[in-house]
CSV table of C-alpha atoms and ligand atoms in Angstrom, one decimal:
chain,number,residue,atom,x,y,z
B,1,MET,CA,4.0,19.6,3.0
B,2,THR,CA,6.2,16.3,3.2
B,3,LEU,CA,6.1,14.2,6.0
B,4,ASP,CA,8.7,11.9,7.5
B,5,ILE,CA,8.2,8.8,7.0
B,6,VAL,CA,8.5,6.4,9.7
B,7,GLN,CA,11.4,3.4,9.7
B,8,LEU,CA,11.5,-0.2,10.4
B,9,GLY,CA,11.8,-0.5,13.9
B,10,HIS,CA,9.3,2.1,14.7
B,11,PRO,CA,6.3,-0.1,16.5
B,12,VAL,CA,3.7,2.4,14.5
B,13,LEU,CA,4.2,-0.1,11.8
B,14,ARG,CA,3.3,-3.1,13.5
B,15,GLU,CA,0.2,-1.6,14.8
B,16,ARG,CA,-3.1,-2.6,13.8
B,17,CYS,CA,-4.5,0.8,12.5
B,18,ARG,CA,-7.7,2.2,13.8
B,19,PRO,CA,-10.6,2.6,11.5
B,20,VAL,CA,-11.0,6.2,10.1
B,21,GLU,CA,-14.3,7.3,11.2
B,22,THR,CA,-14.8,10.9,10.2
B,23,VAL,CA,-13.3,12.9,7.4
B,24,ASP,CA,-12.7,16.2,8.5
B,25,ALA,CA,-10.4,19.0,7.4
B,26,ASP,CA,-7.3,17.7,9.2
B,27,LEU,CA,-7.5,14.3,7.5
B,28,ARG,CA,-7.9,15.7,4.1
B,29,LYS,CA,-5.1,17.4,4.8
B,30,LEU,CA,-3.3,14.5,6.0
B,31,VAL,CA,-4.3,12.9,2.6
B,32,ASP,CA,-2.6,15.8,0.7
B,33,ASP,CA,0.5,15.6,2.6
B,34,MET,CA,0.8,11.8,2.2
B,35,ILE,CA,0.6,11.8,-1.9
B,36,GLU,CA,3.2,15.0,-1.7
B,37,THR,CA,5.2,12.5,0.2
B,38,MET,CA,4.4,9.6,-1.9
B,39,TYR,CA,5.6,11.5,-5.0
B,40,ALA,CA,8.8,13.4,-3.5
B,41,ALA,CA,10.1,9.8,-2.3
B,42,GLN,CA,8.9,8.1,-5.6
B,43,GLY,CA,6.9,5.6,-4.0
B,44,VAL,CA,3.9,3.8,-5.7
B,45,GLY,CA,1.7,3.8,-2.5
B,46,LEU,CA,1.9,5.2,1.0
B,47,ALA,CA,-0.1,4.2,4.2
B,48,ALA,CA,-0.8,6.3,7.0
B,49,PRO,CA,1.0,4.5,9.7
B,50,GLN,CA,4.3,5.0,7.7
B,51,VAL,CA,4.0,8.8,8.6
B,52,GLY,CA,3.1,7.8,12.0
B,53,VAL,CA,-0.5,7.7,12.1
B,54,PRO,CA,-2.4,4.9,12.8
B,55,LEU,CA,-5.2,4.9,10.6
B,56,ARG,CA,-6.8,2.7,8.0
B,57,LEU,CA,-6.1,5.1,5.2
B,58,ALA,CA,-3.6,4.8,2.3
B,59,VAL,CA,-2.6,6.5,-1.2
B,60,VAL,CA,-1.8,4.4,-4.1
B,61,ASP,CA,0.0,5.9,-7.3
B,62,VAL,CA,0.6,3.6,-10.6
B,63,ALA,CA,-0.1,5.8,-13.5
B,64,HIS,CA,3.5,6.1,-14.3
B,65,ASP,CA,3.6,2.4,-16.2
B,66,PRO,CA,-0.2,2.2,-18.0
B,67,GLU,CA,1.0,-1.1,-18.7
B,68,CYS,CA,1.6,-2.6,-14.9
B,69,ILE,CA,-2.2,-3.9,-15.3
B,70,SER,CA,-3.9,-5.7,-17.4
B,71,PHE,CA,-7.7,-4.6,-16.4
B,72,LEU,CA,-9.4,-2.5,-14.4
B,73,LYS,CA,-13.2,-2.1,-13.5
B,74,VAL,CA,-14.4,0.4,-11.1
B,75,ASN,CA,-18.1,-0.2,-10.1
B,76,GLY,CA,-18.3,-2.8,-12.9
B,77,GLU,CA,-17.3,-0.6,-15.8
B,78,GLU,CA,-13.9,-1.1,-17.3
B,79,ALA,CA,-11.8,2.2,-16.3
B,80,ASP,CA,-9.1,4.2,-17.1
B,81,LEU,CA,-6.0,3.8,-14.8
B,82,ALA,CA,-5.1,7.6,-15.1
B,83,ASP,CA,-8.4,8.6,-14.2
B,84,HIS,CA,-8.1,7.0,-10.5
B,85,MET,CA,-4.8,8.1,-9.5
B,86,PRO,CA,-3.6,9.3,-7.0
B,87,LEU,CA,-6.0,6.3,-5.4
B,88,VAL,CA,-6.9,7.5,-1.9
B,89,PHE,CA,-8.7,5.0,0.1
B,90,LEU,CA,-9.9,4.5,3.9
B,91,ASN,CA,-11.2,1.2,5.5
B,92,PRO,CA,-10.4,-1.0,2.5
B,93,GLU,CA,-11.9,-4.7,2.0
B,94,LEU,CA,-10.4,-7.0,-0.2
B,95,GLU,CA,-11.1,-10.1,-1.9
B,96,PHE,CA,-8.4,-11.9,-3.5
B,97,GLY,CA,-8.2,-14.0,-6.8
B,98,GLU,CA,-6.8,-17.6,-6.7
B,99,ARG,CA,-4.2,-17.3,-9.2
B,100,LYS,CA,-0.8,-15.8,-7.1
B,101,GLU,CA,1.8,-14.2,-8.8
B,102,SER,CA,5.8,-13.1,-7.4
B,103,ASP,CA,7.0,-9.8,-8.1
B,104,THR,CA,9.8,-7.9,-6.7
B,105,GLU,CA,8.5,-5.5,-3.7
B,106,GLY,CA,10.2,-2.7,-1.8
B,107,CYS,CA,8.7,-0.5,0.9
B,108,LEU,CA,9.5,3.2,1.3
B,109,SER,CA,9.7,2.5,5.4
B,110,ILE,CA,12.3,-0.5,4.6
B,111,HIS,CA,15.3,1.1,3.0
B,112,ASP,CA,17.3,-0.4,0.3
B,113,VAL,CA,15.8,-3.5,0.7
B,114,ARG,CA,13.9,-5.7,-2.6
B,115,ALA,CA,12.5,-9.0,-2.4
B,116,GLU,CA,9.9,-11.4,-4.5
B,117,VAL,CA,6.8,-11.3,-3.0
B,118,LYS,CA,4.2,-13.8,-3.7
B,119,ARG,CA,0.4,-12.6,-3.7
B,120,PRO,CA,-2.7,-13.2,-5.3
B,121,ALA,CA,-2.5,-12.1,-8.8
B,122,SER,CA,-5.8,-10.4,-8.8
B,123,ILE,CA,-8.3,-8.5,-6.4
B,124,ARG,CA,-11.9,-7.2,-5.8
B,125,ALA,CA,-11.5,-4.4,-3.4
B,126,LYS,CA,-14.3,-2.2,-1.7
B,127,LEU,CA,-12.5,0.8,-1.0
B,128,PRO,CA,-14.6,3.8,0.7
B,129,GLN,CA,-13.8,7.4,-0.6
B,130,LEU,CA,-13.1,10.6,1.4
B,131,ASP,CA,-16.8,11.7,0.0
B,132,GLY,CA,-18.4,8.8,1.7
B,133,SER,CA,-18.9,7.0,-1.6
B,134,VAL,CA,-17.3,3.5,-2.0
B,135,LEU,CA,-15.2,2.4,-5.0
B,136,GLU,CA,-15.7,-1.2,-6.1
B,137,LEU,CA,-12.6,-2.1,-7.8
B,138,GLU,CA,-11.0,-5.1,-9.3
B,139,THR,CA,-7.6,-5.6,-11.1
B,140,ASP,CA,-4.4,-7.1,-11.2
B,141,GLY,CA,-0.6,-6.2,-11.6
B,142,LEU,CA,1.1,-3.3,-9.9
B,143,LEU,CA,-2.2,-1.7,-8.8
B,144,ALA,CA,-3.8,-5.1,-7.2
B,145,ARG,CA,0.0,-5.5,-5.8
B,146,ALA,CA,0.2,-2.2,-4.4
B,147,ILE,CA,-3.1,-1.9,-2.6
B,148,GLN,CA,-2.5,-5.3,-0.8
B,149,HIS,CA,1.0,-4.0,0.1
B,150,GLU,CA,-0.6,-1.2,1.6
B,151,THR,CA,-3.6,-2.8,3.0
B,152,ASP,CA,-1.0,-5.0,5.1
B,153,HIS,CA,0.7,-1.8,6.8
B,154,LEU,CA,-2.8,-1.0,8.0
B,155,ASN,CA,-2.4,-4.4,9.5
B,156,GLY,CA,0.7,-3.8,11.0
B,157,VAL,CA,2.2,-6.3,8.1
B,158,LEU,CA,5.3,-5.4,6.0
B,159,PHE,CA,6.3,-7.4,3.0
B,160,ILE,CA,9.1,-8.7,4.4
B,161,ASP,CA,7.1,-10.8,6.6
B,162,ARG,CA,6.2,-12.0,3.0
B,163,ILE,CA,9.3,-13.2,1.4
B,164,SER,CA,10.5,-16.8,1.3
B,165,PRO,CA,12.8,-18.5,4.2
B,166,ALA,CA,15.4,-18.1,1.7
B,167,ALA,CA,14.9,-15.0,1.3
B,168,LYS,CA,14.5,-13.9,5.0
B,169,VAL,CA,18.0,-15.8,5.9
B,170,ARG,CA,19.9,-13.7,2.8
B,171,LEU,CA,18.4,-10.6,4.2
B,172,LYS,CA,18.6,-11.2,8.0
B,173,ARG,CA,21.5,-9.3,9.1
B,174,LYS,CA,20.1,-6.1,6.9
B,175,LEU,CA,17.2,-6.2,8.3
B,176,LYS,CA,18.3,-6.2,12.0
B,177,ARG,CA,20.6,-3.4,11.3
B,178,LEU,CA,17.7,-1.6,9.5
B,179,ALA,CA,15.4,-2.4,13.0
B,180,ALA,CA,18.1,-0.8,15.3
B,181,GLY,CA,17.8,2.1,13.4
B,182,GLY,CA,21.6,2.2,11.3
I,1,NI,NI1,5.2,-0.3,2.2
């Protein structure tokens, strides 16, 4: 079942989400619906608050472009991107590489707005899974960016908070209009 995606201006997008403590049938159903919703909206990631649920839970899938990363290590070993997509994670913990990189981002909760965002180019992430295991993942490129973008959502942070002052000025009226619901 696809879910409605909450849009800019809704307070749930600004919440610091609660950790997931139990994985039950309802949570698994939510995850399935989030994946379906992400695909239907042609997004590369979706966080629970974007469907109105303030929990530390997100899904990511960047498998449409195998060239979008230059490396992937899972639990210390080189891994295939396709084997780990869609990626579902709870309560993520991220460490950031020093080098930063700019790339264009958008968000399913901020219609028609795309802007350059500078972020750490690589991450090391501890990503607890639905089955209780923990994926230790190291990567760069779009996957690192998507995991950071989704993890930001879990802290009430949106990509528009991270754009340059010039881009903020350029987008100010549009964002105001979107936040007002029109
Ligand atoms: Ni987003």
